[in-house]
Every structure is written in C-alpha cells, then in structure tokens.
PDB file of C-alpha atoms in Angstrom:
ATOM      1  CA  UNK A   1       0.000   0.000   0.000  1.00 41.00           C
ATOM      2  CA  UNK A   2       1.032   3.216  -1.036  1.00 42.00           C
ATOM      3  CA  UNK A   3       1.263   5.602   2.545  1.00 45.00           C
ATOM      4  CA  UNK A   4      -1.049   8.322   2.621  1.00 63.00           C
ATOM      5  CA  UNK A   5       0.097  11.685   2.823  1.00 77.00           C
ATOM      6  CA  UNK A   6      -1.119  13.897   5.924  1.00 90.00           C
ATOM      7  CA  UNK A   7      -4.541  15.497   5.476  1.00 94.00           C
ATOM      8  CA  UNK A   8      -4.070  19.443   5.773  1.00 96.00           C
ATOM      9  CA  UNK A   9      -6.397  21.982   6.596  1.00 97.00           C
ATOM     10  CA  UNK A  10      -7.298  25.752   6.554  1.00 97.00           C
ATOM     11  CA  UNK A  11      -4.785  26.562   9.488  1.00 97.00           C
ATOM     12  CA  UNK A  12      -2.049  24.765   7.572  1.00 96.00           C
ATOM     13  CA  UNK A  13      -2.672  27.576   4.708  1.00 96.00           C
ATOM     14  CA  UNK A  14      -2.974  30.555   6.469  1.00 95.00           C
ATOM     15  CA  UNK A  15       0.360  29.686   7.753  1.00 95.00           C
ATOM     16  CA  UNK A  16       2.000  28.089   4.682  1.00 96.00           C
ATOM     17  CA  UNK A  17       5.692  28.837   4.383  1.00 92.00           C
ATOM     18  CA  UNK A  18       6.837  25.475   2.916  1.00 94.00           C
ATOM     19  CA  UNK A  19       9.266  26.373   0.039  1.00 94.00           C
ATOM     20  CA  UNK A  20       8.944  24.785  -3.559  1.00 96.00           C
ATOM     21  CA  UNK A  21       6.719  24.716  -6.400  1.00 97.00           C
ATOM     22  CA  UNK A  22       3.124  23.172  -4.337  1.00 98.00           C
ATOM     23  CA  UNK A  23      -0.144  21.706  -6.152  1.00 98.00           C
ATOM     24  CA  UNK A  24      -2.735  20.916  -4.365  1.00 98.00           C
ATOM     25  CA  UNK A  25      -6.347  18.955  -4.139  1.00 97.00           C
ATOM     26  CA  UNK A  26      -9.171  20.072  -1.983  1.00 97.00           C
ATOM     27  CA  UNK A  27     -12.061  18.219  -0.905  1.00 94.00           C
ATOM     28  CA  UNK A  28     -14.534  17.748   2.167  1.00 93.00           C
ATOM     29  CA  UNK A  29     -14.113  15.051   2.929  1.00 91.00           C
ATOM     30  CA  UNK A  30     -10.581  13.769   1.314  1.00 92.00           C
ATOM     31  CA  UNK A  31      -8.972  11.568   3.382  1.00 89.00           C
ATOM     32  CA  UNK A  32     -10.065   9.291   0.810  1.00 87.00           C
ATOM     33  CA  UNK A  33      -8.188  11.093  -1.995  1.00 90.00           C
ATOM     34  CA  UNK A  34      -5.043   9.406  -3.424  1.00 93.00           C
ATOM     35  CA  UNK A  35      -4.409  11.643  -5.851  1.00 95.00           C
ATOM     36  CA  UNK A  36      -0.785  12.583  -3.370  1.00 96.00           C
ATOM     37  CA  UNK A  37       0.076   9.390  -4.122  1.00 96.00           C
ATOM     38  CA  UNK A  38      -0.270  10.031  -7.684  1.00 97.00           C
ATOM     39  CA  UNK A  39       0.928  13.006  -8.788  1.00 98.00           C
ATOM     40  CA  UNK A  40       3.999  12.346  -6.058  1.00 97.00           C
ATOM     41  CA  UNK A  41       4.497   8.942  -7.932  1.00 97.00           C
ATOM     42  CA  UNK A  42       4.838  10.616 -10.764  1.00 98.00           C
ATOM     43  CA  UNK A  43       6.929  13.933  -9.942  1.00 98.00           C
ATOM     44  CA  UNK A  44       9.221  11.800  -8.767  1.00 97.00           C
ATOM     45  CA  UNK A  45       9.760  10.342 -11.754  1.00 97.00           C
ATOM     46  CA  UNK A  46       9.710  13.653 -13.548  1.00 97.00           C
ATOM     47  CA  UNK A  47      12.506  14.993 -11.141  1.00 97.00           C
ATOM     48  CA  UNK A  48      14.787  12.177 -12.362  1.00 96.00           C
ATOM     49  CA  UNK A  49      14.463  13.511 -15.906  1.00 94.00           C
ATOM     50  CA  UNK A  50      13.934  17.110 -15.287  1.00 94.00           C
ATOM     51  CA  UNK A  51      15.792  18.856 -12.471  1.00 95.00           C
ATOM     52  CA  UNK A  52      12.806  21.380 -12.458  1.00 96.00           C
ATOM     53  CA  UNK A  53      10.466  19.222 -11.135  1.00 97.00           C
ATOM     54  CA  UNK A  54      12.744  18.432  -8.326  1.00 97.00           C
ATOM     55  CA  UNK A  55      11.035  20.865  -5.734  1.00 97.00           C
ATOM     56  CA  UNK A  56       7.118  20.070  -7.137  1.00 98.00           C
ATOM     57  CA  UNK A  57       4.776  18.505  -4.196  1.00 97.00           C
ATOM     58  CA  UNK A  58       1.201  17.825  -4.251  1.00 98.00           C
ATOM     59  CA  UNK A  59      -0.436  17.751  -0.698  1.00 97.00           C
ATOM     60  CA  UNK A  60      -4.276  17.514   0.138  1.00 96.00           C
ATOM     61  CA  UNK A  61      -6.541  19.767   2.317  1.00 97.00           C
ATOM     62  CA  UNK A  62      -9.740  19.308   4.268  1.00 97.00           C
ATOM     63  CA  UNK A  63     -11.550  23.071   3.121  1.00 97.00           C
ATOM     64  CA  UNK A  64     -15.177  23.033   3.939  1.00 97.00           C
ATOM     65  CA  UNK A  65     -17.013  24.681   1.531  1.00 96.00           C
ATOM     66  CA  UNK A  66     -18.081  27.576   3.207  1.00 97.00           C
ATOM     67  CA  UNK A  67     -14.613  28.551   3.413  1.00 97.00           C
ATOM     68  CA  UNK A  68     -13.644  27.405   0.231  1.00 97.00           C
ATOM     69  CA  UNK A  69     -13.037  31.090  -1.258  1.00 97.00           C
ATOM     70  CA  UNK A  70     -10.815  32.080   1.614  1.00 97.00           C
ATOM     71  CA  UNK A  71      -9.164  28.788   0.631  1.00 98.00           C
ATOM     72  CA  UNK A  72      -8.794  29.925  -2.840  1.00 98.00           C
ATOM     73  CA  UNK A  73      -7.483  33.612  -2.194  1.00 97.00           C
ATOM     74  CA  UNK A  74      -4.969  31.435   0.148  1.00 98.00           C
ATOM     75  CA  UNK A  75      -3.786  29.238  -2.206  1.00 98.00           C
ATOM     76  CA  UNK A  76      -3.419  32.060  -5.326  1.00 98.00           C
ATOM     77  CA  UNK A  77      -1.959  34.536  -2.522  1.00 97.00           C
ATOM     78  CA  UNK A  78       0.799  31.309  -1.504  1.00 97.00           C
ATOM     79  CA  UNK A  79       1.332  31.345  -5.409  1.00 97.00           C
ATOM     80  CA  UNK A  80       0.153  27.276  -5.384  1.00 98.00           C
ATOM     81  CA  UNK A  81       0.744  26.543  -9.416  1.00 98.00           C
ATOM     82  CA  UNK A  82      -1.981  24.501  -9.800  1.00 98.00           C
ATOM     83  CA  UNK A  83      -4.727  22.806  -7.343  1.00 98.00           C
ATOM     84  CA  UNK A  84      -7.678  19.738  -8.231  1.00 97.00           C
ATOM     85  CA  UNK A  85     -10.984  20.032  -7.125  1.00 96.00           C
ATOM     86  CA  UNK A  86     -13.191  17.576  -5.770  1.00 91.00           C
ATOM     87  CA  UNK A  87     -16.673  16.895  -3.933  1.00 85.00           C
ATOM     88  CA  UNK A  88     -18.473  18.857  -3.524  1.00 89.00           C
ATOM     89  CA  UNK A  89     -15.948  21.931  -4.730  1.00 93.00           C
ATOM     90  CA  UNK A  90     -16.329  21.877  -8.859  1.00 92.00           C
ATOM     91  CA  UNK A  91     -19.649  23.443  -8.833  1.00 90.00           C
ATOM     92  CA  UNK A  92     -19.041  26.193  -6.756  1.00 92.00           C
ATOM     93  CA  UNK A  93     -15.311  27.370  -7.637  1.00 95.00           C
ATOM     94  CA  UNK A  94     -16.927  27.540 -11.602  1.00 94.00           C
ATOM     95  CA  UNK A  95     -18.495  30.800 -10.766  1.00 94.00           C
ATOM     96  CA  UNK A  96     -15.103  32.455  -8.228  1.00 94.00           C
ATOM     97  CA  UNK A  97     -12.194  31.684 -11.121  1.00 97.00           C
ATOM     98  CA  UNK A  98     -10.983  34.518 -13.409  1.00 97.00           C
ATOM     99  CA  UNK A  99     -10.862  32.329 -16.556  1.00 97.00           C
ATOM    100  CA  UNK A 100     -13.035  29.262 -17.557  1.00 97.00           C
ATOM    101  CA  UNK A 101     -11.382  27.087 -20.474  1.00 96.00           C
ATOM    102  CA  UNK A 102     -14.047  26.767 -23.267  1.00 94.00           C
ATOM    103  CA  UNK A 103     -14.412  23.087 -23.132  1.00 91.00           C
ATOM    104  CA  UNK A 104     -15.453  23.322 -19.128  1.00 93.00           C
ATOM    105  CA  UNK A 105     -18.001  25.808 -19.574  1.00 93.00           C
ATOM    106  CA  UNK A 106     -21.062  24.034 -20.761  1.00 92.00           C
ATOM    107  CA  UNK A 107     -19.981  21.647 -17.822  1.00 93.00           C
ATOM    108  CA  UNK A 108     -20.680  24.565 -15.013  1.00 91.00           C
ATOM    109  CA  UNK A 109     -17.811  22.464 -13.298  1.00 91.00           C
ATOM    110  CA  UNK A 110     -14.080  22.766 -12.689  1.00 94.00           C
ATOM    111  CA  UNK A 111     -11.742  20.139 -11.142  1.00 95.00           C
ATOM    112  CA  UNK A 112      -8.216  21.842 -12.304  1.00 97.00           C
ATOM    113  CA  UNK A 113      -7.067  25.066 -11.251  1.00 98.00           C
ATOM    114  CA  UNK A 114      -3.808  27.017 -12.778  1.00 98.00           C
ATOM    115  CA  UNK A 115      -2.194  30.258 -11.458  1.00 98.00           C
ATOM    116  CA  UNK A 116      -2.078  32.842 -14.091  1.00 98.00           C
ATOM    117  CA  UNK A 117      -0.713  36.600 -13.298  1.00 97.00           C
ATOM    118  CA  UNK A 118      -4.681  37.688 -13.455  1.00 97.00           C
ATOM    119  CA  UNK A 119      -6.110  34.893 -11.345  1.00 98.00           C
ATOM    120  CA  UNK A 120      -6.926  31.676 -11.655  1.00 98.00           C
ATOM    121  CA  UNK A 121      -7.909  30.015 -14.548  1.00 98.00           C
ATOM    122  CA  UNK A 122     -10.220  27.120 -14.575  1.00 98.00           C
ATOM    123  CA  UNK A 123     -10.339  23.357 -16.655  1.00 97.00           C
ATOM    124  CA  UNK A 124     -12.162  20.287 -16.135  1.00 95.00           C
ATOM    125  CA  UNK A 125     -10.551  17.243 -17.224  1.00 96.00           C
ATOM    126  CA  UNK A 126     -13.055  14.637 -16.241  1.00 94.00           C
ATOM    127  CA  UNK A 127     -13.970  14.385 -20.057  1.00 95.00           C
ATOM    128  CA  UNK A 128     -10.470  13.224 -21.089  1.00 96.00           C
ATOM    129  CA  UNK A 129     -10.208  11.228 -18.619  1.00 97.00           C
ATOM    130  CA  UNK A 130     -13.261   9.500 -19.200  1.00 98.00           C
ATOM    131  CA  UNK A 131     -12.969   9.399 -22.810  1.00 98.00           C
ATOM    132  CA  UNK A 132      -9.474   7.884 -22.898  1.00 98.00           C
ATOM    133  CA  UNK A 133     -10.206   5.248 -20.036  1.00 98.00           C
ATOM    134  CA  UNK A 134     -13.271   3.629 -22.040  1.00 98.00           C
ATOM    135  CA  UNK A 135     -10.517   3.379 -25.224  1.00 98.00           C
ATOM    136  CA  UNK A 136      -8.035   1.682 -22.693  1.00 97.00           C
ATOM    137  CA  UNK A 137     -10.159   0.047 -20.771  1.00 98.00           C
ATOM    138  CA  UNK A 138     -12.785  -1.094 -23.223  1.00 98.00           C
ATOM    139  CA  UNK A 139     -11.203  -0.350 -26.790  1.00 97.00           C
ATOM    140  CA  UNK A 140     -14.205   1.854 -27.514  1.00 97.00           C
ATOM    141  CA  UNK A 141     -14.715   5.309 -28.730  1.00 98.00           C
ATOM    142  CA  UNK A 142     -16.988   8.186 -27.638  1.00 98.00           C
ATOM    143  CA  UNK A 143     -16.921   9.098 -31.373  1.00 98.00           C
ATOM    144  CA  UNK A 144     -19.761   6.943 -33.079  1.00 98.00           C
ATOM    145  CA  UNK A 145     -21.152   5.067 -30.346  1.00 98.00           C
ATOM    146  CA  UNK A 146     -24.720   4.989 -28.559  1.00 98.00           C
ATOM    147  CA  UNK A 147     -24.660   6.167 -25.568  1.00 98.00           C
ATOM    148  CA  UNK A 148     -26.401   5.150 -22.300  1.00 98.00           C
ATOM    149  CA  UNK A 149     -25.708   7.399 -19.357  1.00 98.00           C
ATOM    150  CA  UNK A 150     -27.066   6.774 -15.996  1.00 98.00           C
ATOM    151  CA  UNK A 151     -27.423   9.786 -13.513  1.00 96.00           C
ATOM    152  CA  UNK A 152     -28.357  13.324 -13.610  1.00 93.00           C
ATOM    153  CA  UNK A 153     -25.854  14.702 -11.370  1.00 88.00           C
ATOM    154  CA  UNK A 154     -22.703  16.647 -12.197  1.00 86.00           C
ATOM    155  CA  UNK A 155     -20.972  13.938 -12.894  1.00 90.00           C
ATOM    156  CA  UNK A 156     -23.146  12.494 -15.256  1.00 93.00           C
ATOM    157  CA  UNK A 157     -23.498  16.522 -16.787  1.00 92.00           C
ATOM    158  CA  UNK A 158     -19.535  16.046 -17.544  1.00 93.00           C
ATOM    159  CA  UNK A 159     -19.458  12.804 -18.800  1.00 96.00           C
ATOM    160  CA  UNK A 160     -22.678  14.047 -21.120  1.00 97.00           C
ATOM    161  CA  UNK A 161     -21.424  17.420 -22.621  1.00 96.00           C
ATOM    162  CA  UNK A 162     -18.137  14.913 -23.211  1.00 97.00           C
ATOM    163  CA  UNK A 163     -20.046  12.322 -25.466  1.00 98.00           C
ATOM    164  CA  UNK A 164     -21.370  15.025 -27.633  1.00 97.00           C
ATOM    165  CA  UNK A 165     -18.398  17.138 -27.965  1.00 95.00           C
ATOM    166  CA  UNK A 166     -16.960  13.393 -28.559  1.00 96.00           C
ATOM    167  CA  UNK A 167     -19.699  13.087 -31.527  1.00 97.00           C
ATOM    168  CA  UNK A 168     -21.284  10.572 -30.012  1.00 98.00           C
ATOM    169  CA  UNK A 169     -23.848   8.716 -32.051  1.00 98.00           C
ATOM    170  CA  UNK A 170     -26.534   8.989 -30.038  1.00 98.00           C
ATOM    171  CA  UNK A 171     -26.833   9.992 -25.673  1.00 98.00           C
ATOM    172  CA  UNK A 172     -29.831   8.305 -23.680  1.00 98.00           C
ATOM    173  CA  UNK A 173     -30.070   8.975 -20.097  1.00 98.00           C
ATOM    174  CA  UNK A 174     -31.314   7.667 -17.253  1.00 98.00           C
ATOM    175  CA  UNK A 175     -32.378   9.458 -14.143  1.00 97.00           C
ATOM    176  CA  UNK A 176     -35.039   8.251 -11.013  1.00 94.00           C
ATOM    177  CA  UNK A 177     -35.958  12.128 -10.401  1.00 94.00           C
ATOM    178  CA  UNK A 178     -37.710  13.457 -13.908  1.00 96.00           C
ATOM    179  CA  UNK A 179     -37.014  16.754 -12.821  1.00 96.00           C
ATOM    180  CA  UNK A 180     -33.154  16.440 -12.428  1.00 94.00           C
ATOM    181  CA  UNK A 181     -33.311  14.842 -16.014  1.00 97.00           C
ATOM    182  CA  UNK A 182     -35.539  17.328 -17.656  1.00 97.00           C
ATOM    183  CA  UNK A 183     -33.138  20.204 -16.321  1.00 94.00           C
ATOM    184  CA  UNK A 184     -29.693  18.290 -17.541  1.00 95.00           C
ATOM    185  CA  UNK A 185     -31.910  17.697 -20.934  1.00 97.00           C
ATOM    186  CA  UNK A 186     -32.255  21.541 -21.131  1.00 96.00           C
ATOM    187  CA  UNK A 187     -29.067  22.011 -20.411  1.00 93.00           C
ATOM    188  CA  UNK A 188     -27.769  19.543 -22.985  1.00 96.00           C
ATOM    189  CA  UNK A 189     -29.826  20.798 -25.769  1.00 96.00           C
ATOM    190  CA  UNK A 190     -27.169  24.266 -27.041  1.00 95.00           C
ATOM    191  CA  UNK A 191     -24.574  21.519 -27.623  1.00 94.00           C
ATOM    192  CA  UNK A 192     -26.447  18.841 -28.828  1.00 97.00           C
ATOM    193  CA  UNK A 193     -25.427  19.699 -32.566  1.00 94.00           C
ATOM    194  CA  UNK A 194     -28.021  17.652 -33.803  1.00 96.00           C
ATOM    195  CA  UNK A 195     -26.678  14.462 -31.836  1.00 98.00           C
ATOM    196  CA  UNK A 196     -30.483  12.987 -30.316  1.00 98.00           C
ATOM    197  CA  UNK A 197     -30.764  13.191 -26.852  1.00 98.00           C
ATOM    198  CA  UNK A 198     -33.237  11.967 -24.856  1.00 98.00           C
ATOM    199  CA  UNK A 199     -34.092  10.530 -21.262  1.00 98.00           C
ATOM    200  CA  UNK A 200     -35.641   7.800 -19.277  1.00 98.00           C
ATOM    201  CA  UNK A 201     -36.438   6.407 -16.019  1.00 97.00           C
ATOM    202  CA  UNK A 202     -34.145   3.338 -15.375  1.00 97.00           C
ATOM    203  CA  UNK A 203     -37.235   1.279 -14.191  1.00 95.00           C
ATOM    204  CA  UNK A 204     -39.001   1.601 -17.733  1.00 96.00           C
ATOM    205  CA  UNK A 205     -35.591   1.598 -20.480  1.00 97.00           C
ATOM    206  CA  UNK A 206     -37.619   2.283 -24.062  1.00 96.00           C
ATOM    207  CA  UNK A 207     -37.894  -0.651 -26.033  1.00 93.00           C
ATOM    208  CA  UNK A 208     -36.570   1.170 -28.576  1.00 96.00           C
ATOM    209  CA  UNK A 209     -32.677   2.150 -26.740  1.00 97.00           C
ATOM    210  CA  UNK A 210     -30.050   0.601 -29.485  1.00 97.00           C
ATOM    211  CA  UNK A 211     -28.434  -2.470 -29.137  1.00 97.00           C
ATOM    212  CA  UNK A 212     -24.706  -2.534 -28.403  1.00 97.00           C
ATOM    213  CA  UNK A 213     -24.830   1.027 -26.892  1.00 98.00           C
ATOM    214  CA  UNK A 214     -21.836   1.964 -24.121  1.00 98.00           C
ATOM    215  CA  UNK A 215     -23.613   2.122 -21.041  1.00 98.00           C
ATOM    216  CA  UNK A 216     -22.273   4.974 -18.232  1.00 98.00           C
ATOM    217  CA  UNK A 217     -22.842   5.052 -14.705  1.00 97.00           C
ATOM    218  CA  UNK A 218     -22.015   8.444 -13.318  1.00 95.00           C
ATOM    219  CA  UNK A 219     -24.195   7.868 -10.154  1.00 94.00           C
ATOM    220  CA  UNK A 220     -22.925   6.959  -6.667  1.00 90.00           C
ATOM    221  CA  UNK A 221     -25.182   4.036  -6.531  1.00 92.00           C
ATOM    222  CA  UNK A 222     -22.550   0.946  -5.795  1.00 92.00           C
ATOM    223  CA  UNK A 223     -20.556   2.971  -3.382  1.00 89.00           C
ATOM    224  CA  UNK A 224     -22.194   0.996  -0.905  1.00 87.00           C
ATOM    225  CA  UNK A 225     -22.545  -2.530  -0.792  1.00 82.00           C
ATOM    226  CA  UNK A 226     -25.946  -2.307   0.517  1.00 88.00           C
ATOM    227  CA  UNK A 227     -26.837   0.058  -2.865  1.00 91.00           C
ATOM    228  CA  UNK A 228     -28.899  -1.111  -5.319  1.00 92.00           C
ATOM    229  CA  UNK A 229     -27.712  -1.573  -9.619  1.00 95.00           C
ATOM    230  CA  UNK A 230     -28.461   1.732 -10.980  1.00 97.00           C
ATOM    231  CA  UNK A 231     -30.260  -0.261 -13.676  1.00 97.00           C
ATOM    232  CA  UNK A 232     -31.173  -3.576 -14.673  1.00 97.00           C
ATOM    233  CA  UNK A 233     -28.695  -4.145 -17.520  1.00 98.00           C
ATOM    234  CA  UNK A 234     -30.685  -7.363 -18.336  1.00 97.00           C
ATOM    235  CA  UNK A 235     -33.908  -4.639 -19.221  1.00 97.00           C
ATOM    236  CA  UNK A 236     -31.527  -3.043 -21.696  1.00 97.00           C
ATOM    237  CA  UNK A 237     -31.230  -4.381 -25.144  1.00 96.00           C
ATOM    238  CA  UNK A 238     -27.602  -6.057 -24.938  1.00 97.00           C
ATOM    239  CA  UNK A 239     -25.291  -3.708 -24.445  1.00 98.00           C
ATOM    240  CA  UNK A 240     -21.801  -3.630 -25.876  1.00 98.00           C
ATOM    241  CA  UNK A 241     -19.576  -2.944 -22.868  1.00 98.00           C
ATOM    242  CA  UNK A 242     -20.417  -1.696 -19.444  1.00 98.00           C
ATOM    243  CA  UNK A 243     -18.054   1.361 -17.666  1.00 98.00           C
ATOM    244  CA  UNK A 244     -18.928   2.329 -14.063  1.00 98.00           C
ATOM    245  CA  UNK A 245     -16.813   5.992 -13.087  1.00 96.00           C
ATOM    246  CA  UNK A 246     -16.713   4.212  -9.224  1.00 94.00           C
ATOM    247  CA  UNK A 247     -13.677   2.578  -8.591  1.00 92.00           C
ATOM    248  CA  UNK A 248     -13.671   2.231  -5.049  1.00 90.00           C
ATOM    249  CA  UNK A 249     -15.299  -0.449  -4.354  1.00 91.00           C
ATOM    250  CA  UNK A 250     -13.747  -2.014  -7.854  1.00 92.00           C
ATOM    251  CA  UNK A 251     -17.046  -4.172  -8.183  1.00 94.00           C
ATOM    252  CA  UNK A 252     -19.842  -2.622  -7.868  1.00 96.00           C
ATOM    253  CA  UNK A 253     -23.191  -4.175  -8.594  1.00 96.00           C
ATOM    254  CA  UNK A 254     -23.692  -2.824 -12.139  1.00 97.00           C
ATOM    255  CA  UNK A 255     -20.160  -4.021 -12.671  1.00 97.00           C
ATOM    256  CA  UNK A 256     -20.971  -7.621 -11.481  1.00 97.00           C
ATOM    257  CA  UNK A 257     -24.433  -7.974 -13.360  1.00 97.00           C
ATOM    258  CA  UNK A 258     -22.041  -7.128 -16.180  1.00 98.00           C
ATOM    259  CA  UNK A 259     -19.897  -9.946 -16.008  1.00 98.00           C
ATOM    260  CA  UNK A 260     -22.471 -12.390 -15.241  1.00 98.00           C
ATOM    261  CA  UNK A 261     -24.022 -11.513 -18.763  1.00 98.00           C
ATOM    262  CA  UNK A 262     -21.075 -11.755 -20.473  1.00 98.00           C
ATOM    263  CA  UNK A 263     -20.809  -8.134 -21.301  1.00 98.00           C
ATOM    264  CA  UNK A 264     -17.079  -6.092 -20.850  1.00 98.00           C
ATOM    265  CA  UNK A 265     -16.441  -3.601 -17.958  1.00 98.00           C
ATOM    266  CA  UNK A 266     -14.555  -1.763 -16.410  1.00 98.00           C
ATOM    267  CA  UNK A 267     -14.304   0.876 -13.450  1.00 97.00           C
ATOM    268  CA  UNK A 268     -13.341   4.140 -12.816  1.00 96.00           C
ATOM    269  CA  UNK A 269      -9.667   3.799 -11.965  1.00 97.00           C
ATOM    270  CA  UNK A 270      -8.368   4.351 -14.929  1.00 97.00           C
ATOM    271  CA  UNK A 271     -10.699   7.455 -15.370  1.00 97.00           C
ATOM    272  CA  UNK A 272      -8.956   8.832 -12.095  1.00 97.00           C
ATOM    273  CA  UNK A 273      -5.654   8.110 -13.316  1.00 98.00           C
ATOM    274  CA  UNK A 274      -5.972  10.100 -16.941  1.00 98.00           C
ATOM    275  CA  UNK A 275      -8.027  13.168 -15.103  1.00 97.00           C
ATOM    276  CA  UNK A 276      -4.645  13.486 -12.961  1.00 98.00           C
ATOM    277  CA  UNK A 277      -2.576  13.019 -15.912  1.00 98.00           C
ATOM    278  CA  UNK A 278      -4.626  15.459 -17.336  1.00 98.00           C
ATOM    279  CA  UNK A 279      -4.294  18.102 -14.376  1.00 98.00           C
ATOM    280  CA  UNK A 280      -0.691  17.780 -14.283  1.00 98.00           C
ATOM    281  CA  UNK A 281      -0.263  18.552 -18.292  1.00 98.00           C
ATOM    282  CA  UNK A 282      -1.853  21.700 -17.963  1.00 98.00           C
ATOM    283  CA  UNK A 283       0.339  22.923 -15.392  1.00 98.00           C
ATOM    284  CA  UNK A 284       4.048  20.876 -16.025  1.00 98.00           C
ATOM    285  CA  UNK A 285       3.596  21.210 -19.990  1.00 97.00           C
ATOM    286  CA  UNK A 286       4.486  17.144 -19.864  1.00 98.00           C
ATOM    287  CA  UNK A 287       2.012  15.057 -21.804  1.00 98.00           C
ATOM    288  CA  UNK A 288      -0.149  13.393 -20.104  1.00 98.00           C
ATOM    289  CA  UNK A 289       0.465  10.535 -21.735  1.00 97.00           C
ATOM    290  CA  UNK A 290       3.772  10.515 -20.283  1.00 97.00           C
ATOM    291  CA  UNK A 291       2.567  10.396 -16.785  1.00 98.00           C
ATOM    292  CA  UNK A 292       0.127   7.805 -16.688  1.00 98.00           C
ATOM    293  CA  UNK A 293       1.755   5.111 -16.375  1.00 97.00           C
ATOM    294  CA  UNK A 294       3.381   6.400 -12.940  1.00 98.00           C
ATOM    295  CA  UNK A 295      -0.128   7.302 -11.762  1.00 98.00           C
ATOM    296  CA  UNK A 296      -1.620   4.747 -12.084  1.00 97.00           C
ATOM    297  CA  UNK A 297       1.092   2.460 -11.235  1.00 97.00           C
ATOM    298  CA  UNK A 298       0.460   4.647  -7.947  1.00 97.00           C
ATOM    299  CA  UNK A 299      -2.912   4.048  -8.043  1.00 96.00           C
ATOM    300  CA  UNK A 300      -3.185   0.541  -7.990  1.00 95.00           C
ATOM    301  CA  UNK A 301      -0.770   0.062  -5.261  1.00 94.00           C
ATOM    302  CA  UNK A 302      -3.176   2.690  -2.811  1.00 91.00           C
ATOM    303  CA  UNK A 303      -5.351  -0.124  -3.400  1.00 88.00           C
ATOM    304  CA  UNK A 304      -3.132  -3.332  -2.646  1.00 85.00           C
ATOM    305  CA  UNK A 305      -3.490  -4.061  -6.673  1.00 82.00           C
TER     306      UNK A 305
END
C-alpha cells in the first residue's frame, strides 16, 4: 500500500511557508483522496528527468465549503501553481475563477485550477479522462457510439457534454428524479449539434434504446454494498460494454451484473488516473500521456493491486 500523505487543513494555509513549487487537491471530505500518491508517484519520476520538477509537491486539504473562497485567495496569494478540485468543490469554484477554459463551460464544473498573473484560470478534465479510459479500458470510442448514461448529477453533466463534444452517435439517459433529467436535458440541448438526446427512467428503459450502446454510470449508486444496480442491464437491449466511473469499491453491482451476462467492464480507476494526468499537463507542460503510467502504477498500489 502506497502511505497516505497527511490530510491538511485551513490553518495549515494561512500559515503556509513550505518552500517549492506546491499543487494541491481540496475536498470535504478527502482523506479518501489518493491523488498525493499520484501526482507524487509521478513527480518523482519527472525529477529524475527534469531537475525542475525536483522541488514540485502535491499535498491535500480538508476546506469546507463555506470557506472554500478564503481557501482559494490562500492558495493564489501562496502562489500554489496549480490545485484539483473535488466533492463537492467543482460546482461552486466555476463561478469564483478569473478564466473558464471553453471546453469546461457548458460543464458549469471545474476540477483543475492554474495560477495565471490575473487569477486563476479554470479546466475540467473529467472528459479526457473518461474518454481515454473507455478506449483503454474497453477499446471503444466516444466518437460513433450509442450512448447510455445513468445519472443526472454533475458527474453524469460532464461525462454528457463529453459524449457530444466526442460526436457521439446517439446519448440516452437515465435518471429516477424526472425533474433532475428534464433540467440536464435543457441544459444539454445548445450543444447537442443535432446528436439525439433523450431521457428515461431506469425502471421503464424504451424498447426502442439501441443495441450494443456503451452504457455509463455516473451515479454513486454501488458505493455501498448495501446500494442497489443503478439499472437492470438485463432490461436493456444487450449492451456492448459496461463502464462504471466508481472505482472504489472495484465491483460494484452494475459491474458484477455485467460480467455475469457476459458483457465487458470496467471501473473508474483508470478514469482517475488520466483526469490526474490530465491536471498535471496543464500545469508541467508534460504530456499526459507521459505520466500515466506512474499514476496509475500509484494508483493501484493505494489499493493493494
């Protein structure tokens, strides 16, 4: 197991003096997070080939969101180069950065913060990482394929605006509250391009969803082992593959209906491990591609795999 780097909090800021180039994630809660363990992994290897990267360290903090902004004038004030976002922080820092990358703003969500001379400017790199863990996972494509998504949430909002800016073939999804999924509808419609969109309540799929579509969860349902499937995959006309964004548990009862019927899947790990890579392009200039393999090397061992 990979050991777990101390959890910081607001105090720690307001008193930050540690010298270096520091990144940061913030969360509430994030004692869960491994993303130290990641982006360590891999600026450690970075600082073998690149003395520059010598003094980079990524630490975590416990910020509540009510004091999230102090947080954020904190962190720009302690010149932090970059800092990830997670629950329940991507929502609310969207509105309180200087700069919003075009891709993230029909998300309403930021996970990746960079310091820039006139503030910070926001990214979200959920997309990529989603998109390229379903190729390596799953050999499949956004581009072209039917999509099922499951969830209305902001996760599921990402992973939607992703499939169409994709080109995705085609985006059902599937949401237990009609009014959650008739707002993410209207929200999808400006950047639909003509892609059809449409929902449906996971206890009544249409008869008429395609066969072999990609099926998405982006709800928390299987975080729990008590939690119910988020669907009945066996309701669905056969899917092609099955991806669920949870990867902690790494089975989760979507995942195992999967298998039973045959059908490929995979978690979310490897979505977590190209969303880091991600973060740490836009603020080392290294290609992601050239990170992952740390990270997620990383990532499996904060796991025992």
């Amino acid at each position: 197991m990979v050991e777990s780097a101390p959890v910081l909090e607001l105090r720690d800021l307001e008193t930050w003096s540690r010298p270096g180039t520091a990144l940061a994630v913030l969360g509430h809660p994030i004692k869960h997070s491994i993303s130290p363990a990641m982006h360590n992994a891999a600026l450690a290897r970075l600082a073998r080939e690149h003395a520059r990267f010598a003094d980079w360290n990524y630490v975590r903090f416990d910020i509540h969101p009510d004091t999230l902004p102090r947080a954020l004038e904190l962190l720009y004030a302690r010149n932090f180069r970059g800092v990830n976002l997670t629950v329940p922080h991507k929502i609310i820092a969207f509105d309180r950065v200087a700069e919003v990358d075009p891709a993230a703003r029909p998300v309403g969500a930021v996970n990746t913060l960079r310091w820039s001379a006139g503030g910070w400017q926001g990214f979200n790199t959920d997309g990529y990482g989603l998109a390229t863990a379903v190729t390596e996972t799953l050999g499949r494509t956004l581009r072209g394929s039917h999509i099922i998504l499951l969830g209305a949430g902001g996760a599921a909002r990402g992973a939607a605006v992703e499939c169409l800016q994709q080109g995705c073939a085609s985006l059902a999804i599937a949401n237990r509250t009609r009014e959650n999924l008739d707002a993410l509808l209207a929200t999808l419609a400006p950047v639909a391009n003509g892609i059809p969109v449409r929902g449906f309540a996971p206890a009544t799929p249409p008869a008429d969803l395609p066969v072999g579509a990609l099926v998405i969860n982006a709800t928390s349902a299987g975080l729990r082992d008590t939690d119910p499937s988020p669907i009945d995959l066996a309701a669905l006309p056969r899917p092609s593959a099955v991806f669920d964004m949870i990867y902690n548990p790494p089975q989760t009862p979507l995942l195992r209906q999967a298998t039973a019927l045959g059908v490929p899947n995979a978690n979310g790990l490897s979505m977590l491990v190209h969303q880091g890579a991600k973060a740490l392009e836009i603020w080392s200039g290294i290609p992601a591609s050239q990170t992952a393999p740390a990270m997620n090397q990383a990532a499996r061992a904060a796991f025992g795999l």
